Amino acid sequence: VQLVESGGGLVQPGGSLRLSCAASGFTFDVFAMTWVRQAPGKGLEWVSTITWDGDTTYYAEPMKGRFTISRNNAKNTLYLHMNSLKSEDTAVYYCVKGHYTGTSEGDWGQGTQVTVSS
């Protein structure tokens, strides 16, 4: 299993970013996929999950209305569109195969840094 995130960077408050996660080594279109983040000095925080077919999405409360998770099964790619970014969104964002179990176990990408700052 390989999960490679990209698209992170420095953005001003109120700005937008789109994260991507390129998946390989497994049958992407039969698994739900998840984004998890870790802010500096804090624990892991579930962000969003999408079902295998993309029909159903779930968001943590702070992300509702600002973040959109999506996937392209033909391209084996997961996305996270982030709008109205706030300083508290600063974190390393990880792509996770399947659902988040509350631990770091399972198949995770290496993460991509998102920094929201003026």
PDB file of N, CA and C in Angstrom, residues 4-8 18-22 32-38 44-50 58-60 63 67-71 77-82 92-100 108-109 111-112 114:
ATOM      1  N   VAL A   4       0.304   8.794  -1.143  1.00  0.00           N
ATOM      2  CA  VAL A   4       1.197   9.936  -1.273  1.00  0.00           C
ATOM      3  C   VAL A   4       0.371  11.214  -1.352  1.00  0.00           C
ATOM      4  N   GLU A   5       0.469  12.014  -0.297  1.00  0.00           N
ATOM      5  CA  GLU A   5      -0.262  13.278  -0.239  1.00  0.00           C
ATOM      6  C   GLU A   5       0.540  14.388  -0.912  1.00  0.00           C
ATOM      7  N   SER A   6      -0.181  15.363  -1.413  1.00  0.00           N
ATOM      8  CA  SER A   6       0.432  16.555  -1.992  1.00  0.00           C
ATOM      9  C   SER A   6      -0.554  17.705  -1.903  1.00  0.00           C
ATOM     10  N   GLY A   7      -0.064  18.907  -2.167  1.00  0.00           N
ATOM     11  CA  GLY A   7      -0.937  20.068  -2.219  1.00  0.00           C
ATOM     12  C   GLY A   7      -0.892  20.971  -1.013  1.00  0.00           C
ATOM     13  N   GLY A   8      -0.156  20.566   0.015  1.00  0.00           N
ATOM     14  CA  GLY A   8      -0.047  21.428   1.176  1.00  0.00           C
ATOM     15  C   GLY A   8       0.800  22.655   0.901  1.00  0.00           C
ATOM     16  N   ARG A  18      -6.241  22.713  -2.067  1.00  0.00           N
ATOM     17  CA  ARG A  18      -6.751  21.388  -2.402  1.00  0.00           C
ATOM     18  C   ARG A  18      -5.637  20.367  -2.181  1.00  0.00           C
ATOM     19  N   LEU A  19      -5.894  19.444  -1.290  1.00  0.00           N
ATOM     20  CA  LEU A  19      -4.962  18.349  -1.048  1.00  0.00           C
ATOM     21  C   LEU A  19      -5.337  17.163  -1.923  1.00  0.00           C
ATOM     22  N   SER A  20      -4.316  16.429  -2.343  1.00  0.00           N
ATOM     23  CA  SER A  20      -4.527  15.205  -3.108  1.00  0.00           C
ATOM     24  C   SER A  20      -3.807  14.051  -2.425  1.00  0.00           C
ATOM     25  N   CYS A  21      -4.324  12.863  -2.644  1.00  0.00           N
ATOM     26  CA  CYS A  21      -3.684  11.651  -2.127  1.00  0.00           C
ATOM     27  C   CYS A  21      -3.720  10.608  -3.242  1.00  0.00           C
ATOM     28  N   ALA A  22      -2.558  10.286  -3.769  1.00  0.00           N
ATOM     29  CA  ALA A  22      -2.457   9.274  -4.815  1.00  0.00           C
ATOM     30  C   ALA A  22      -2.266   7.911  -4.166  1.00  0.00           C
ATOM     31  N   ALA A  32     -13.418   2.730   1.765  1.00  0.00           N
ATOM     32  CA  ALA A  32     -13.602   4.097   2.207  1.00  0.00           C
ATOM     33  C   ALA A  32     -12.222   4.714   2.403  1.00  0.00           C
ATOM     34  N   MET A  33     -12.178   6.041   2.374  1.00  0.00           N
ATOM     35  CA  MET A  33     -10.916   6.750   2.580  1.00  0.00           C
ATOM     36  C   MET A  33     -11.150   7.913   3.543  1.00  0.00           C
ATOM     37  N   THR A  34     -10.107   8.275   4.226  1.00  0.00           N
ATOM     38  CA  THR A  34     -10.228   9.234   5.327  1.00  0.00           C
ATOM     39  C   THR A  34      -9.072  10.232   5.326  1.00  0.00           C
ATOM     40  N   TRP A  35      -9.360  11.435   5.773  1.00  0.00           N
ATOM     41  CA  TRP A  35      -8.322  12.423   6.073  1.00  0.00           C
ATOM     42  C   TRP A  35      -8.278  12.609   7.592  1.00  0.00           C
ATOM     43  N   VAL A  36      -7.068  12.630   8.109  1.00  0.00           N
ATOM     44  CA  VAL A  36      -6.807  12.867   9.520  1.00  0.00           C
ATOM     45  C   VAL A  36      -5.720  13.937   9.601  1.00  0.00           C
ATOM     46  N   ARG A  37      -5.759  14.780  10.610  1.00  0.00           N
ATOM     47  CA  ARG A  37      -4.738  15.808  10.735  1.00  0.00           C
ATOM     48  C   ARG A  37      -4.135  15.809  12.135  1.00  0.00           C
ATOM     49  N   GLN A  38      -2.962  16.409  12.226  1.00  0.00           N
ATOM     50  CA  GLN A  38      -2.303  16.575  13.520  1.00  0.00           C
ATOM     51  C   GLN A  38      -1.702  17.965  13.581  1.00  0.00           C
ATOM     52  N   LEU A  44      -3.909  13.311  17.114  1.00  0.00           N
ATOM     53  CA  LEU A  44      -4.547  13.097  15.833  1.00  0.00           C
ATOM     54  C   LEU A  44      -6.014  13.518  15.894  1.00  0.00           C
ATOM     55  N   GLU A  45      -6.484  14.103  14.812  1.00  0.00           N
ATOM     56  CA  GLU A  45      -7.866  14.566  14.743  1.00  0.00           C
ATOM     57  C   GLU A  45      -8.481  14.101  13.429  1.00  0.00           C
ATOM     58  N   TRP A  46      -9.583  13.361  13.520  1.00  0.00           N
ATOM     59  CA  TRP A  46     -10.298  12.950  12.329  1.00  0.00           C
ATOM     60  C   TRP A  46     -10.880  14.172  11.632  1.00  0.00           C
ATOM     61  N   VAL A  47     -10.741  14.217  10.304  1.00  0.00           N
ATOM     62  CA  VAL A  47     -11.220  15.345   9.514  1.00  0.00           C
ATOM     63  C   VAL A  47     -12.457  14.967   8.709  1.00  0.00           C
ATOM     64  N   SER A  48     -12.348  13.901   7.915  1.00  0.00           N
ATOM     65  CA  SER A  48     -13.429  13.562   6.994  1.00  0.00           C
ATOM     66  C   SER A  48     -13.239  12.155   6.455  1.00  0.00           C
ATOM     67  N   THR A  49     -14.340  11.519   6.088  1.00  0.00           N
ATOM     68  CA  THR A  49     -14.332  10.190   5.483  1.00  0.00           C
ATOM     69  C   THR A  49     -15.290  10.164   4.306  1.00  0.00           C
ATOM     70  N   ILE A  50     -14.941   9.397   3.293  1.00  0.00           N
ATOM     71  CA  ILE A  50     -15.793   9.222   2.119  1.00  0.00           C
ATOM     72  C   ILE A  50     -15.946   7.732   1.847  1.00  0.00           C
ATOM     73  N   TYR A  58     -18.596  12.261   5.348  1.00  0.00           N
ATOM     74  CA  TYR A  58     -18.731  12.583   6.762  1.00  0.00           C
ATOM     75  C   TYR A  58     -17.651  13.603   7.126  1.00  0.00           C
ATOM     76  N   TYR A  59     -18.006  14.545   8.001  1.00  0.00           N
ATOM     77  CA  TYR A  59     -17.078  15.587   8.392  1.00  0.00           C
ATOM     78  C   TYR A  59     -17.107  15.798   9.898  1.00  0.00           C
ATOM     79  N   ALA A  60     -15.937  16.108  10.440  1.00  0.00           N
ATOM     80  CA  ALA A  60     -15.901  16.583  11.815  1.00  0.00           C
ATOM     81  C   ALA A  60     -16.564  17.951  11.852  1.00  0.00           C
ATOM     82  N   MET A  63     -15.138  21.277  10.456  1.00  0.00           N
ATOM     83  CA  MET A  63     -14.852  21.318   9.032  1.00  0.00           C
ATOM     84  C   MET A  63     -16.107  21.433   8.183  1.00  0.00           C
ATOM     85  N   PHE A  67     -14.822  22.341   4.314  1.00  0.00           N
ATOM     86  CA  PHE A  67     -14.024  21.309   3.653  1.00  0.00           C
ATOM     87  C   PHE A  67     -14.938  20.412   2.831  1.00  0.00           C
ATOM     88  N   THR A  68     -14.407  19.922   1.711  1.00  0.00           N
ATOM     89  CA  THR A  68     -15.127  18.956   0.880  1.00  0.00           C
ATOM     90  C   THR A  68     -14.192  17.815   0.507  1.00  0.00           C
ATOM     91  N   ILE A  69     -14.599  16.613   0.869  1.00  0.00           N
ATOM     92  CA  ILE A  69     -13.829  15.428   0.498  1.00  0.00           C
ATOM     93  C   ILE A  69     -14.422  14.852  -0.779  1.00  0.00           C
ATOM     94  N   SER A  70     -13.562  14.356  -1.649  1.00  0.00           N
ATOM     95  CA  SER A  70     -14.036  13.739  -2.885  1.00  0.00           C
ATOM     96  C   SER A  70     -13.002  12.722  -3.351  1.00  0.00           C
ATOM     97  N   ARG A  71     -13.368  11.958  -4.349  1.00  0.00           N
ATOM     98  CA  ARG A  71     -12.448  10.950  -4.861  1.00  0.00           C
ATOM     99  C   ARG A  71     -12.700  10.722  -6.342  1.00  0.00           C
ATOM    100  N   THR A  77      -7.358   8.441  -6.720  1.00  0.00           N
ATOM    101  CA  THR A  77      -6.961   9.658  -6.026  1.00  0.00           C
ATOM    102  C   THR A  77      -8.067  10.166  -5.112  1.00  0.00           C
ATOM    103  N   LEU A  78      -7.658  10.573  -3.940  1.00  0.00           N
ATOM    104  CA  LEU A  78      -8.528  11.173  -2.933  1.00  0.00           C
ATOM    105  C   LEU A  78      -8.191  12.660  -2.844  1.00  0.00           C
ATOM    106  N   TYR A  79      -9.207  13.476  -2.588  1.00  0.00           N
ATOM    107  CA  TYR A  79      -9.003  14.922  -2.507  1.00  0.00           C
ATOM    108  C   TYR A  79      -9.605  15.476  -1.216  1.00  0.00           C
ATOM    109  N   LEU A  80      -9.086  16.629  -0.833  1.00  0.00           N
ATOM    110  CA  LEU A  80      -9.691  17.417   0.235  1.00  0.00           C
ATOM    111  C   LEU A  80      -9.605  18.880  -0.186  1.00  0.00           C
ATOM    112  N   HIS A  81     -10.765  19.449  -0.476  1.00  0.00           N
ATOM    113  CA  HIS A  81     -10.838  20.859  -0.808  1.00  0.00           C
ATOM    114  C   HIS A  81     -11.110  21.620   0.482  1.00  0.00           C
ATOM    115  N   MET A  82     -10.258  22.571   0.787  1.00  0.00           N
ATOM    116  CA  MET A  82     -10.366  23.316   2.035  1.00  0.00           C
ATOM    117  C   MET A  82     -10.560  24.795   1.723  1.00  0.00           C
ATOM    118  N   VAL A  92      -0.424  18.863   9.966  1.00  0.00           N
ATOM    119  CA  VAL A  92      -0.036  17.897   8.943  1.00  0.00           C
ATOM    120  C   VAL A  92      -1.280  17.074   8.630  1.00  0.00           C
ATOM    121  N   TYR A  93      -1.615  16.976   7.352  1.00  0.00           N
ATOM    122  CA  TYR A  93      -2.800  16.253   6.908  1.00  0.00           C
ATOM    123  C   TYR A  93      -2.385  14.912   6.321  1.00  0.00           C
ATOM    124  N   TYR A  94      -3.033  13.854   6.823  1.00  0.00           N
ATOM    125  CA  TYR A  94      -2.716  12.501   6.409  1.00  0.00           C
ATOM    126  C   TYR A  94      -3.890  11.863   5.680  1.00  0.00           C
ATOM    127  N   CYS A  95      -3.568  11.108   4.682  1.00  0.00           N
ATOM    128  CA  CYS A  95      -4.528  10.287   3.960  1.00  0.00           C
ATOM    129  C   CYS A  95      -4.479   8.885   4.571  1.00  0.00           C
ATOM    130  N   VAL A  96      -5.628   8.313   4.856  1.00  0.00           N
ATOM    131  CA  VAL A  96      -5.702   7.018   5.519  1.00  0.00           C
ATOM    132  C   VAL A  96      -6.607   6.076   4.731  1.00  0.00           C
ATOM    133  N   LYS A  97      -6.130   4.869   4.518  1.00  0.00           N
ATOM    134  CA  LYS A  97      -6.950   3.847   3.848  1.00  0.00           C
ATOM    135  C   LYS A  97      -7.998   3.347   4.825  1.00  0.00           C
ATOM    136  N   GLY A  98      -9.234   3.394   4.388  1.00  0.00           N
ATOM    137  CA  GLY A  98     -10.315   2.922   5.235  1.00  0.00           C
ATOM    138  C   GLY A  98     -10.776   3.990   6.207  1.00  0.00           C
ATOM    139  N   HIS A  99     -11.289   3.524   7.340  1.00  0.00           N
ATOM    140  CA  HIS A  99     -11.802   4.419   8.369  1.00  0.00           C
ATOM    141  C   HIS A  99     -10.735   4.690   9.424  1.00  0.00           C
ATOM    142  N   TYR A 100     -10.877   5.790  10.095  1.00  0.00           N
ATOM    143  CA  TYR A 100      -9.963   6.143  11.176  1.00  0.00           C
ATOM    144  C   TYR A 100     -10.380   5.379  12.424  1.00  0.00           C
ATOM    145  N   TRP A 108      -1.244   4.622   6.211  1.00  0.00           N
ATOM    146  CA  TRP A 108      -1.248   6.078   6.209  1.00  0.00           C
ATOM    147  C   TRP A 108      -0.219   6.595   5.208  1.00  0.00           C
ATOM    148  N   GLY A 109      -0.476   7.780   4.672  1.00  0.00           N
ATOM    149  CA  GLY A 109       0.530   8.467   3.884  1.00  0.00           C
ATOM    150  C   GLY A 109       1.534   9.145   4.801  1.00  0.00           C
ATOM    151  N   GLY A 111       1.980  12.346   4.935  1.00  0.00           N
ATOM    152  CA  GLY A 111       1.441  13.619   5.378  1.00  0.00           C
ATOM    153  C   GLY A 111       1.897  14.791   4.530  1.00  0.00           C
ATOM    154  N   THR A 112       1.085  15.829   4.534  1.00  0.00           N
ATOM    155  CA  THR A 112       1.435  17.080   3.860  1.00  0.00           C
ATOM    156  C   THR A 112       1.125  18.232   4.803  1.00  0.00           C
ATOM    157  N   VAL A 114       0.093  21.789   6.074  1.00  0.00           N
ATOM    158  CA  VAL A 114      -0.729  22.959   5.755  1.00  0.00           C
ATOM    159  C   VAL A 114      -0.494  23.996   6.836  1.00  0.00           C
TER     160      VAL A 114
END
